[in-house]
Amino acid sequence: MVQKADAALRSEAAEFSRRRQPLTPLRLLSQVFKVRLAGAGLVVVCVFAAVALLANVIDRYDPVKPDYSAPLARPSGRHFFGTDQLGRDIFSRVVHGARVSLGVATGATLLGVAIGVPLGLLSGFRRGWHDDVIMRVMDGLSATPGILLALALVAALGPGAVNVMVALGIVSVPLLSRLVRAGTLAVRETDYMLAATAVGVKTPRLMAVHIMPNVVAPVLVQGSLVMAFAILAEASLSFLGVGIRPPQPTWGIILADGFQFIDSHFWLSLFPGMAIFFLVLGFNFVGDGLRDVLDPRLGRALGLK
Amino acid sequence: MTAYIVRRLFQMLPVLLVVTLLVYILLGVVPGDPLVGIVGSEAVSAEDRAALMSKYGFDKPLPVQYGLWLGRVLRGDLGKSTIRSGEPVGQNLLRRAPITLQLGALAFLFALAIALPAGVISATRRNSIWDTAATVVSMAGVALPNFWLGIMLILLFGFIWQVLPPGGYVSPVEHPVVGIKSLLLPALTLAGPLAATSMRQVRSALLEVMAQDYIRTARAKGLAERSVVWVHALKNAMLPVVTVMGLYLGHLIGGAVIVEQVFAIPGVGRMAILAVLNGDVASIQAVVLLVAVSVLMMNLLTDVLYAYLDPRIRYA
């Protein structure tokens, strides 16, 4: 699998330089469209981030405290998104859910980068048995689909926001480390690396100054896609009842609550789902846009799309 | 070709070993009574306990324990469940696997049935309204949470139009019509992301192929456009599509975990969730192992198919 990725990377790179075409108006238009989508994605992400930060200001009711006087209310001026079976305001719960969702996803992504990047650097720079061991473990980890691996990890760690975060962080490590490894391998044999080694640059500096800049772009791209994955996965785990536990308002839990009343009160399920959808869409757009701007060949070569 | 397959099978072995090691470390060494995974929820007397502990090697060092566990797994003994009053995990798995397989196969067919025509139309009528519509739908399809799509389909087809059952499972082998009906919505839900991704792949691959010289030749000799696209272009365009669909099969199984829960289908995915909720370690291990092995096998199958479609790969 790893060899395949390397080979693909090299042939893609060759093809890319061969295929570079003149910029026609149509191509320019599609570039602008792509960048525009990325811009729209960034706006969506920023709006959600603002909502998450200002949740305490925006919410209209306590997202956790039941209000038995108004259970299962329709959306109205009082309750924008209606209320759930315990009379809790869905709008306020969704607003606070943004905080949990973005918090867990950010933590998971940072953790994945913190583990995956050094592993990939080590693997690609040292080669030899480091590389073999690390990459076989990564192959093993990625043989299990992400959501199932996360489920198993949460089973081992126990439920709760922090454990979900750790589990999703670990799930994202294989992809990130492979990406960094490929980037490291690509520059390892270049003349400027040889020159740097020849003038006596030490390994840590080699990695920080000469290799890191080459892997920052793909990590940034993959990072935004990991965010999208983590948001979906956290919502899924919470929906299944194995992730974050009630009464903490998360989108997955709000959806699970609403699902019980789907035949009569569909709006309970409508709004949290739309929140997940738009935030994930936003991160996908940002990731795609970043990829187009920063490095069009890396992501495609590794089949990350 | 045979040599290629054999070589790939051997390359799979170390990965498989790593998977078993990960599964064992992750879930086998959790704090708690190790015997639970062996005897299930049965009450055990103190003497039996000691005897069982030594029989299964729990008094030995961890690497030895791992070896013993691996040996039991290889002989098909996956331990006993703590729920369902100690039923052997293997039996439960064998009963559920066909259900998930039916769901996955149907979802895969749906994904192909959506992605191929949509991708071809997108590519052949580039920048038309159909192309734009397909692009928007596919972008949305990737970002849609699987379970939410399922819930919305249940709402529409199950409750508002009342044409399909909102959940539950009936074996299509015993009752073909009712059974297929019960699988339609979950399969469609599961197919969503796969269809969206592969549609984009079909589109971009076909666009690339259509620009090549042999397509011009095919047109020049007067072939009908339909046969140029569907016969000459599509086979070459399928290469990247096969890769992506192969890689996505894993996601399909992952998605099944969620979709089975939403539609109350008693498959392997539901077994995993029940096991996690009940701390049933042996069952979780079994599901993860089964899925990992299937994913690895499907990766192999993808590569073999790839080698078949593109002879250059066989000799690389």
Coordinates of C-alpha atoms in Angstrom, one line a residue:
Chain A
M1 CA 0.0 0.0 0.0
V2 CA 2.8 2.4 0.9
Q3 CA 4.9 1.4 -2.1
K4 CA 1.8 2.0 -4.2
A5 CA 1.4 5.5 -2.8
D6 CA 5.1 6.3 -3.5
A7 CA 4.9 5.1 -7.0
A8 CA 1.6 7.0 -7.6
L9 CA 3.2 10.1 -6.1
R10 CA 6.1 10.0 -8.5
S11 CA 4.1 9.3 -11.6
E12 CA 1.6 12.0 -10.7
A13 CA 4.3 14.5 -10.2
A14 CA 5.8 13.7 -13.6
E15 CA 2.4 13.9 -15.2
F16 CA 1.6 17.1 -13.5
S17 CA 4.6 18.9 -14.9
R18 CA 3.9 17.4 -18.4
R19 CA 0.2 18.3 -18.4
R20 CA 0.4 21.9 -17.2
Q21 CA -1.8 23.7 -19.7
P22 CA -2.1 27.4 -20.6
L23 CA -4.7 29.3 -18.6
T24 CA -7.8 29.7 -20.7
P25 CA -10.7 32.0 -19.6
L26 CA -12.8 28.9 -18.8
R27 CA -10.0 27.4 -16.7
L28 CA -9.6 30.7 -14.9
L29 CA -13.3 30.8 -14.2
S30 CA -13.3 27.4 -12.7
Q31 CA -10.2 28.4 -10.6
V32 CA -12.1 31.4 -9.3
F33 CA -15.2 29.2 -8.7
K34 CA -13.1 26.8 -6.7
V35 CA -11.5 29.6 -4.7
R36 CA -14.9 31.1 -4.1
L37 CA -16.2 27.8 -2.8
A38 CA -13.2 27.7 -0.4
G39 CA -14.1 31.3 0.6
A40 CA -17.7 30.3 1.3
G41 CA -16.4 27.3 3.3
L42 CA -14.2 29.5 5.3
V43 CA -17.1 31.9 6.1
V44 CA -19.3 28.9 7.2
V45 CA -16.5 27.6 9.4
C46 CA -15.9 31.1 10.9
V47 CA -19.6 31.6 11.6
F48 CA -19.8 28.2 13.4
A49 CA -16.6 29.1 15.4
A50 CA -18.2 32.4 16.4
V51 CA -21.4 30.6 17.5
A52 CA -19.3 28.1 19.5
L53 CA -17.3 30.9 21.2
L54 CA -20.4 33.0 21.9
A55 CA -22.7 30.2 22.8
N56 CA -23.4 31.7 26.2
V57 CA -24.4 35.0 24.6
I58 CA -26.5 33.6 21.7
D59 CA -28.5 30.9 23.5
R60 CA -31.9 31.9 24.7
Y61 CA -32.6 29.2 27.2
D62 CA -30.5 26.8 29.4
P63 CA -29.6 24.0 26.9
V64 CA -29.7 21.3 29.7
K65 CA -32.4 22.3 32.1
P66 CA -35.8 20.7 31.3
D67 CA -38.9 22.9 31.0
Y68 CA -41.9 20.6 31.5
S69 CA -44.3 23.3 30.6
A70 CA -43.4 23.3 26.9
P71 CA -42.4 19.8 25.6
L72 CA -42.2 19.0 21.9
A73 CA -43.1 22.6 20.8
R74 CA -43.1 23.5 17.1
P75 CA -40.6 26.0 15.8
S76 CA -41.8 29.5 16.7
G77 CA -40.7 33.0 17.6
R78 CA -40.1 31.8 21.2
H79 CA -38.3 28.6 20.2
F80 CA -36.7 29.0 16.8
F81 CA -36.1 25.3 16.3
G82 CA -38.8 24.1 18.7
T83 CA -38.3 22.1 21.9
D84 CA -37.5 18.5 22.7
Q85 CA -39.4 16.0 24.8
L86 CA -38.1 17.6 28.0
G87 CA -39.0 21.1 26.8
R88 CA -35.4 22.1 26.2
D89 CA -34.9 24.7 23.5
I90 CA -33.4 23.0 20.4
F91 CA -31.9 26.2 19.1
S92 CA -29.9 26.7 22.4
R93 CA -28.9 23.1 22.4
V94 CA -27.7 23.2 18.8
V95 CA -25.7 26.4 19.6
H96 CA -24.0 24.7 22.5
G97 CA -23.5 21.6 20.4
A98 CA -21.3 23.7 18.1
R99 CA -19.0 24.2 21.0
V100 CA -18.7 20.5 21.7
S101 CA -18.4 19.5 18.1
L102 CA -15.7 22.1 17.2
G103 CA -13.9 21.5 20.4
V104 CA -13.6 17.8 20.1
A105 CA -12.8 18.0 16.4
T106 CA -10.1 20.6 16.9
G107 CA -8.5 18.6 19.8
A108 CA -8.6 15.4 17.7
T109 CA -7.0 17.1 14.7
L110 CA -4.2 18.6 16.8
L111 CA -3.6 15.3 18.5
G112 CA -3.5 13.5 15.1
V113 CA -1.0 16.1 13.8
A114 CA 1.1 16.0 17.0
I115 CA 1.5 12.2 16.7
G116 CA 1.3 11.7 12.9
V117 CA 3.8 14.4 11.8
P118 CA 6.8 13.2 13.9
L119 CA 6.1 9.6 13.0
G120 CA 6.0 10.4 9.3
L121 CA 9.1 12.5 9.6
L122 CA 11.0 9.7 11.4
S123 CA 9.7 7.1 9.0
G124 CA 10.6 9.0 5.9
F125 CA 13.9 10.4 7.1
R126 CA 15.4 7.4 8.8
R127 CA 14.0 4.7 6.6
G128 CA 15.1 1.2 7.7
W129 CA 13.4 -0.6 10.5
H130 CA 11.8 2.5 12.0
D131 CA 10.0 3.0 8.7
D132 CA 9.0 -0.7 8.4
V133 CA 7.6 -0.9 12.0
I134 CA 5.8 2.5 11.9
M135 CA 4.2 1.9 8.5
R136 CA 3.1 -1.7 9.3
V137 CA 1.4 -0.3 12.4
M138 CA -0.3 2.4 10.3
D139 CA -1.4 -0.3 7.8
G140 CA -2.9 -2.3 10.7
L141 CA -4.7 0.8 12.1
S142 CA -6.1 1.8 8.7
A143 CA -7.3 -1.8 7.9
T144 CA -10.2 -1.0 10.2
P145 CA -12.7 1.7 8.9
G146 CA -12.3 4.9 10.9
I147 CA -15.6 4.9 12.6
L148 CA -15.3 1.2 13.7
L149 CA -11.8 1.9 15.0
A150 CA -13.0 4.9 16.9
L151 CA -15.8 2.7 18.3
A152 CA -13.3 0.1 19.5
L153 CA -11.0 2.8 21.0
V154 CA -13.9 4.4 22.8
A155 CA -14.8 0.9 24.1
A156 CA -11.3 0.6 25.5
L157 CA -11.0 4.1 26.8
G158 CA -14.6 4.6 28.0
P159 CA -17.1 7.3 26.9
G160 CA -16.8 11.1 27.4
A161 CA -15.7 14.1 25.3
V162 CA -11.9 13.7 26.1
N163 CA -11.8 10.0 25.2
V164 CA -13.8 10.6 22.0
M165 CA -11.2 13.2 21.1
V166 CA -8.3 10.9 21.8
A167 CA -9.9 8.1 19.8
L168 CA -10.6 10.3 16.8
G169 CA -7.1 11.7 17.0
I170 CA -5.6 8.2 16.9
V171 CA -7.8 7.3 14.0
S172 CA -6.5 10.2 12.0
V173 CA -2.8 9.4 12.6
P174 CA -2.2 6.8 9.7
L175 CA -3.2 9.2 6.9
L176 CA -1.3 12.1 8.3
S177 CA 1.9 10.2 8.9
R178 CA 1.8 8.6 5.4
L179 CA 1.4 12.0 3.9
V180 CA 4.3 13.4 5.9
R181 CA 6.4 10.4 5.1
A182 CA 5.7 10.8 1.3
G183 CA 6.6 14.5 1.5
T184 CA 9.8 13.6 3.4
L185 CA 10.8 10.9 1.0
A186 CA 10.3 13.3 -1.9
V187 CA 12.8 15.9 -0.6
R188 CA 15.2 13.4 1.1
E189 CA 17.1 12.7 -2.1
T190 CA 17.2 16.2 -3.5
D191 CA 20.5 18.0 -4.1
Y192 CA 19.8 20.7 -1.6
M193 CA 19.4 18.1 1.1
L194 CA 22.7 16.6 0.1
A195 CA 24.3 20.1 0.1
A196 CA 22.8 20.8 3.6
T197 CA 24.1 17.5 4.9
A198 CA 27.5 18.2 3.3
V199 CA 27.9 21.6 5.1
G200 CA 27.2 19.8 8.3
V201 CA 23.6 20.7 9.1
K202 CA 22.4 18.6 12.1
T203 CA 19.4 16.3 11.8
P204 CA 16.9 18.3 13.9
R205 CA 17.7 21.4 11.8
L206 CA 17.5 19.5 8.6
M207 CA 14.0 18.3 9.6
A208 CA 12.8 21.7 10.8
V209 CA 14.2 23.9 8.1
H210 CA 14.6 21.8 5.1
I211 CA 11.9 19.1 5.3
M212 CA 9.0 20.6 7.3
P213 CA 8.2 23.4 4.8
N214 CA 7.5 20.6 2.2
V215 CA 5.0 18.8 4.4
V216 CA 3.2 21.8 5.9
A217 CA 0.9 22.3 2.8
P218 CA -0.4 18.7 2.6
V219 CA -0.8 18.5 6.4
L220 CA -2.8 21.8 6.3
V221 CA -5.1 20.3 3.6
Q222 CA -5.5 17.0 5.3
G223 CA -6.0 18.8 8.6
S224 CA -9.2 20.5 7.4
L225 CA -10.4 17.2 6.0
V226 CA -9.7 15.5 9.4
M227 CA -11.8 18.2 11.0
A228 CA -14.7 17.3 8.7
F229 CA -14.2 13.6 9.5
A230 CA -14.0 14.2 13.3
I231 CA -17.2 16.3 13.3
L232 CA -19.1 13.5 11.5
A233 CA -17.5 10.8 13.6
E234 CA -18.2 12.5 16.9
A235 CA -21.8 13.1 15.9
S236 CA -22.1 9.5 14.9
L237 CA -20.6 8.1 18.1
S238 CA -22.8 10.4 20.2
F239 CA -25.8 9.4 18.1
L240 CA -25.1 5.8 18.7
G241 CA -24.9 6.4 22.4
V242 CA -21.3 5.4 22.8
G243 CA -19.6 8.8 22.5
I244 CA -20.3 11.8 24.6
R245 CA -23.0 11.2 27.2
P246 CA -26.2 13.1 27.9
P247 CA -27.1 15.6 29.2
Q248 CA -24.2 17.4 27.4
P249 CA -25.9 18.8 24.3
T250 CA -24.1 17.5 21.2
W251 CA -25.6 17.3 17.7
G252 CA -25.5 13.5 17.7
I253 CA -27.4 13.4 21.0
I254 CA -30.0 15.9 19.9
L255 CA -30.5 13.8 16.8
A256 CA -30.8 10.6 18.7
D257 CA -33.4 12.3 21.0
G258 CA -35.3 13.6 18.0
F259 CA -35.2 10.3 16.1
Q260 CA -37.6 8.8 18.7
F261 CA -40.2 11.3 17.5
I262 CA -39.5 11.2 13.8
D263 CA -43.0 10.1 12.9
S264 CA -44.6 13.1 14.5
H265 CA -42.0 15.8 15.3
F266 CA -39.5 15.8 12.4
W267 CA -38.0 19.2 13.1
L268 CA -36.3 17.8 16.2
S269 CA -34.0 15.9 13.8
L270 CA -33.9 18.5 11.0
F271 CA -31.9 21.3 12.6
P272 CA -29.0 19.4 14.3
G273 CA -28.5 17.4 11.1
M274 CA -28.3 20.6 9.0
A275 CA -25.7 22.0 11.5
I276 CA -23.5 19.0 11.0
F277 CA -24.0 19.1 7.2
F278 CA -23.1 22.7 6.8
L279 CA -20.1 22.6 9.1
V280 CA -18.7 19.5 7.4
L281 CA -19.4 21.0 4.0
G282 CA -17.5 24.1 5.1
F283 CA -14.4 22.2 6.1
N284 CA -14.5 20.1 2.9
F285 CA -14.6 23.3 0.8
V286 CA -11.8 24.8 2.8
G287 CA -9.7 21.6 2.4
D288 CA -10.4 21.3 -1.4
G289 CA -9.6 25.0 -1.9
L290 CA -6.4 24.8 0.1
R291 CA -5.3 21.7 -1.9
D292 CA -5.9 23.6 -5.2
V293 CA -4.0 26.6 -4.0
L294 CA -1.1 24.9 -2.2
D295 CA -0.4 21.7 -3.9
P296 CA -2.6 20.2 -6.6
R297 CA -0.8 16.9 -7.0
L298 CA 0.0 15.6 -3.5
G299 CA -3.5 14.9 -2.2
R300 CA -4.7 13.4 -5.5
A301 CA -1.7 11.2 -5.8
L302 CA -2.3 9.6 -2.4
G303 CA -5.9 9.0 -3.2
L304 CA -7.0 11.1 -0.2
K305 CA -10.0 12.7 -2.0
Chain B
M1 CA -1.3 -13.1 -12.4
T2 CA -1.2 -16.0 -9.9
A3 CA 2.3 -15.1 -8.9
Y4 CA 1.1 -11.5 -8.4
I5 CA -1.8 -12.6 -6.2
V6 CA 0.4 -15.0 -4.1
R7 CA 3.0 -12.2 -3.6
R8 CA 0.2 -9.8 -2.4
L9 CA -1.1 -12.4 -0.1
F10 CA 2.3 -12.8 1.6
Q11 CA 2.6 -9.0 1.9
M12 CA -0.7 -9.1 3.8
L13 CA 0.6 -11.3 6.5
P14 CA 2.6 -8.8 8.6
V15 CA -0.3 -6.3 8.4
L16 CA -2.7 -9.0 9.6
L17 CA -0.4 -9.8 12.5
V18 CA -0.3 -6.1 13.4
V19 CA -4.1 -6.0 13.3
T20 CA -4.4 -8.9 15.7
L21 CA -1.7 -7.4 18.0
L22 CA -3.6 -4.0 18.0
V23 CA -6.9 -5.7 18.7
Y24 CA -5.4 -7.7 21.5
I25 CA -3.6 -4.8 23.1
L26 CA -6.5 -2.4 22.8
L27 CA -9.2 -4.6 24.1
G28 CA -7.6 -7.6 25.6
V29 CA -5.6 -5.8 28.2
V30 CA -8.4 -3.6 29.5
P31 CA -8.7 -3.7 33.2
G32 CA -11.3 -6.2 34.5
D33 CA -11.8 -9.9 34.7
P34 CA -10.1 -11.6 31.7
L35 CA -12.3 -14.7 32.1
V36 CA -15.4 -12.7 31.2
G37 CA -14.4 -13.0 27.5
I38 CA -14.1 -16.7 27.8
V39 CA -17.1 -17.9 29.8
G40 CA -19.4 -15.0 29.2
S41 CA -21.7 -14.1 32.1
E42 CA -21.8 -17.5 33.7
A43 CA -21.1 -17.7 37.4
V44 CA -17.8 -19.5 38.1
S45 CA -16.7 -21.1 41.4
A46 CA -13.4 -20.3 42.9
E47 CA -11.8 -23.6 42.0
D48 CA -13.1 -23.6 38.4
R49 CA -11.8 -20.1 38.2
A50 CA -8.3 -21.0 39.1
A51 CA -8.4 -24.0 36.7
L52 CA -9.8 -21.8 33.9
M53 CA -7.2 -19.1 34.5
S54 CA -4.4 -21.5 34.1
K55 CA -6.1 -23.4 31.2
Y56 CA -6.4 -20.2 29.2
G57 CA -3.0 -19.0 30.3
F58 CA -4.0 -15.8 32.1
D59 CA -1.4 -16.6 34.7
K60 CA 1.3 -16.4 32.1
P61 CA 3.2 -13.3 30.8
L62 CA 1.4 -11.1 28.3
P63 CA 3.3 -12.1 25.1
V64 CA 2.4 -15.7 25.9
Q65 CA -1.2 -14.8 26.5
Y66 CA -1.3 -13.0 23.2
G67 CA 0.1 -16.1 21.5
L68 CA -2.5 -18.3 23.2
W69 CA -5.3 -15.9 22.2
L70 CA -4.1 -15.8 18.6
G71 CA -4.0 -19.6 18.6
R72 CA -7.6 -19.8 19.8
V73 CA -8.7 -17.2 17.2
L74 CA -7.0 -19.0 14.4
R75 CA -8.9 -22.2 15.4
G76 CA -12.1 -20.2 15.2
D77 CA -12.7 -19.9 18.9
L78 CA -13.5 -16.2 19.4
G79 CA -14.6 -16.5 23.0
K80 CA -18.0 -16.0 24.6
S81 CA -20.2 -13.0 24.7
T82 CA -21.1 -11.4 28.1
I83 CA -24.6 -10.7 26.7
R84 CA -27.0 -13.3 25.3
S85 CA -26.0 -15.5 28.2
G86 CA -22.6 -16.6 27.0
E87 CA -23.3 -17.5 23.3
P88 CA -20.1 -18.2 21.4
V89 CA -19.1 -15.0 19.6
G90 CA -18.3 -16.9 16.4
Q91 CA -21.9 -18.2 16.1
N92 CA -23.4 -14.7 16.6
L93 CA -21.0 -13.4 14.0
L94 CA -21.8 -16.1 11.5
R95 CA -25.5 -15.4 11.9
R96 CA -25.1 -11.6 11.5
A97 CA -22.5 -11.4 8.8
P98 CA -24.8 -12.4 5.8
I99 CA -27.2 -9.6 6.8
T100 CA -24.5 -7.0 6.6
L101 CA -23.2 -8.5 3.4
Q102 CA -26.6 -8.3 1.8
L103 CA -26.9 -4.7 2.9
G104 CA -23.3 -3.8 1.7
A105 CA -23.8 -5.6 -1.7
L106 CA -27.1 -3.8 -2.4
A107 CA -25.5 -0.5 -1.3
F108 CA -22.6 -1.1 -3.7
L109 CA -25.0 -1.8 -6.6
F110 CA -27.0 1.3 -5.8
A111 CA -23.8 3.4 -5.7
L112 CA -22.7 2.0 -9.1
A113 CA -26.2 2.5 -10.6
I114 CA -26.1 6.1 -9.5
A115 CA -22.5 7.0 -10.1
L116 CA -21.9 5.5 -13.5
P117 CA -24.8 7.2 -15.5
A118 CA -24.5 10.4 -13.5
G119 CA -20.7 10.6 -14.0
V120 CA -21.0 9.8 -17.7
I121 CA -23.7 12.5 -18.2
S122 CA -21.6 15.0 -16.3
A123 CA -18.5 14.3 -18.4
T124 CA -20.2 14.1 -21.8
R125 CA -22.3 17.2 -21.2
R126 CA -19.7 19.2 -19.4
N127 CA -20.8 22.5 -17.9
S128 CA -24.5 21.8 -18.8
I129 CA -27.2 22.2 -16.2
W130 CA -27.0 18.4 -15.6
D131 CA -23.3 18.6 -14.9
T132 CA -23.8 21.4 -12.4
A133 CA -26.7 19.6 -10.7
A134 CA -24.7 16.4 -10.4
T135 CA -21.7 18.4 -8.9
V136 CA -23.8 20.1 -6.3
V137 CA -25.5 16.8 -5.3
S138 CA -22.2 15.0 -5.0
M139 CA -20.7 17.7 -2.9
A140 CA -23.7 17.5 -0.6
G141 CA -23.6 13.8 -0.6
V142 CA -20.1 13.7 0.8
A143 CA -20.9 16.1 3.7
L144 CA -24.3 14.5 4.6
P145 CA -24.1 12.6 7.9
N146 CA -25.1 9.0 7.1
F147 CA -27.5 8.6 9.9
W148 CA -29.2 11.9 9.2
L149 CA -29.7 10.9 5.6
G150 CA -31.2 7.7 6.9
I151 CA -33.5 9.5 9.3
M152 CA -34.7 11.8 6.6
L153 CA -35.4 8.9 4.2
I154 CA -37.3 7.2 7.0
L155 CA -39.4 10.3 7.4
L156 CA -40.1 10.7 3.7
F157 CA -40.6 7.0 2.6
G158 CA -41.6 5.5 5.9
F159 CA -44.0 8.0 7.4
I160 CA -45.0 10.7 4.9
W161 CA -45.4 8.6 1.8
Q162 CA -45.6 5.3 3.6
V163 CA -44.3 3.2 0.8
L164 CA -41.4 1.5 2.5
P165 CA -40.9 0.1 6.1
P166 CA -39.2 2.7 8.4
G167 CA -37.0 0.0 9.8
G168 CA -36.5 -3.7 10.7
Y169 CA -35.1 -6.5 8.7
V170 CA -36.8 -9.4 6.9
S171 CA -34.6 -12.0 5.2
P172 CA -34.8 -11.5 1.4
V173 CA -34.1 -15.3 1.0
E174 CA -37.3 -16.2 2.9
H175 CA -39.6 -13.4 1.8
P176 CA -38.1 -11.8 -1.4
V177 CA -40.4 -8.9 -1.8
V178 CA -40.8 -7.8 1.8
G179 CA -37.1 -8.5 2.4
I180 CA -35.8 -6.4 -0.5
K181 CA -38.2 -3.7 0.6
S182 CA -36.8 -3.7 4.1
L183 CA -33.2 -3.3 2.7
L184 CA -34.0 -0.5 0.1
L185 CA -33.8 2.5 2.4
P186 CA -30.7 1.4 4.5
A187 CA -28.9 0.4 1.3
L188 CA -29.7 3.8 -0.3
T189 CA -28.5 5.6 2.9
L190 CA -25.3 3.6 2.9
A191 CA -24.7 4.2 -0.9
G192 CA -25.0 8.0 -0.6
P193 CA -21.4 9.0 0.1
L194 CA -19.9 6.2 -2.1
A195 CA -22.1 7.2 -5.0
A196 CA -21.2 10.9 -4.5
T197 CA -17.4 10.2 -4.5
S198 CA -17.3 7.7 -7.3
M199 CA -19.5 9.9 -9.5
R200 CA -16.8 12.6 -9.3
Q201 CA -14.2 10.0 -10.1
V202 CA -16.1 8.7 -13.2
R203 CA -16.5 12.3 -14.4
S204 CA -12.9 13.4 -14.1
A205 CA -11.5 10.0 -15.4
L206 CA -13.8 10.0 -18.4
L207 CA -13.0 13.6 -19.2
E208 CA -9.3 12.8 -19.3
V209 CA -9.8 9.7 -21.4
M210 CA -12.1 11.4 -23.9
A211 CA -9.3 13.9 -24.7
Q212 CA -7.0 11.1 -25.9
D213 CA -6.1 10.3 -29.5
Y214 CA -7.7 6.8 -29.7
I215 CA -11.1 8.4 -28.9
R216 CA -10.6 10.7 -31.9
T217 CA -9.7 7.7 -34.0
A218 CA -12.8 5.9 -32.9
R219 CA -15.0 8.9 -33.8
A220 CA -13.2 9.4 -37.1
K221 CA -13.9 5.8 -38.2
G222 CA -17.6 6.6 -37.7
L223 CA -18.5 4.9 -34.5
A224 CA -21.7 6.0 -32.8
E225 CA -21.0 8.4 -29.9
R226 CA -22.7 6.0 -27.5
S227 CA -20.3 3.2 -28.3
V228 CA -17.3 5.5 -28.2
V229 CA -18.2 6.6 -24.6
W230 CA -19.6 3.4 -23.1
V231 CA -17.3 0.9 -24.8
H232 CA -14.0 2.6 -25.7
A233 CA -13.7 5.3 -23.1
L234 CA -15.3 3.8 -20.1
K235 CA -13.0 0.8 -19.7
N236 CA -10.0 3.0 -19.3
A237 CA -11.9 5.5 -17.3
M238 CA -12.8 2.8 -14.8
L239 CA -9.2 2.4 -13.5
P240 CA -9.2 5.3 -11.0
V241 CA -12.9 4.6 -10.3
V242 CA -12.1 1.0 -9.3
T243 CA -9.3 2.2 -6.9
V244 CA -11.6 4.7 -5.2
M245 CA -14.5 2.3 -4.9
G246 CA -12.1 -0.4 -3.5
L247 CA -10.8 2.0 -0.9
Y248 CA -14.3 3.1 -0.1
L249 CA -15.5 -0.5 0.6
G250 CA -14.0 0.0 4.1
H251 CA -16.1 3.1 4.6
L252 CA -19.1 1.1 3.5
I253 CA -18.6 -1.3 6.4
G254 CA -18.0 1.6 8.8
G255 CA -21.2 3.2 7.5
A256 CA -23.0 0.0 8.1
V257 CA -22.4 0.3 11.8
I258 CA -24.4 3.5 11.9
V259 CA -27.0 2.6 9.3
E260 CA -27.8 -0.7 10.9
Q261 CA -28.5 1.1 14.1
V262 CA -30.8 3.6 12.5
F263 CA -32.8 1.0 10.6
A264 CA -32.7 -1.6 13.4
I265 CA -31.0 -4.2 11.2
P266 CA -29.5 -7.1 13.2
G267 CA -26.1 -7.2 11.4
V268 CA -22.5 -7.1 12.4
G269 CA -22.5 -3.3 12.9
R270 CA -25.3 -3.5 15.4
M271 CA -23.4 -6.3 17.2
A272 CA -20.4 -3.9 17.5
I273 CA -22.5 -1.2 19.1
L274 CA -24.3 -3.6 21.5
A275 CA -20.9 -5.0 22.4
V276 CA -19.5 -1.5 23.1
L277 CA -22.5 -0.5 25.2
N278 CA -22.3 -3.7 27.2
G279 CA -18.5 -3.9 27.6
D280 CA -18.5 -7.2 25.7
V281 CA -14.8 -7.3 24.8
A282 CA -14.7 -10.6 23.0
S283 CA -17.5 -9.5 20.6
I284 CA -15.8 -6.2 19.8
Q285 CA -12.5 -8.0 19.1
A286 CA -14.3 -10.4 16.8
V287 CA -16.0 -7.7 14.8
V288 CA -12.9 -5.6 14.4
L289 CA -10.9 -8.6 13.3
L290 CA -13.5 -9.8 10.8
V291 CA -13.9 -6.3 9.4
A292 CA -10.1 -5.7 9.1
V293 CA -9.6 -9.1 7.4
S294 CA -12.5 -8.3 5.0
V295 CA -11.1 -4.8 4.2
L296 CA -7.6 -6.3 3.5
M297 CA -9.1 -8.9 1.3
M298 CA -11.1 -6.3 -0.6
N299 CA -8.0 -4.2 -1.0
L300 CA -6.3 -7.2 -2.5
L301 CA -9.3 -7.8 -4.8
T302 CA -9.2 -4.2 -5.9
D303 CA -5.5 -4.5 -6.8
V304 CA -6.1 -7.7 -8.7
L305 CA -9.0 -6.1 -10.6
Y306 CA -6.7 -3.1 -11.2
A307 CA -4.0 -5.4 -12.6
Y308 CA -6.6 -7.0 -14.8
L309 CA -7.7 -3.7 -16.2
D310 CA -4.2 -2.4 -16.7
P311 CA -1.7 -5.0 -17.7
R312 CA 1.2 -2.6 -17.0
I313 CA 0.7 -3.1 -13.2
R314 CA 1.1 -6.8 -13.3
Y315 CA 4.8 -6.5 -14.3
A316 CA 5.8 -3.6 -12.2

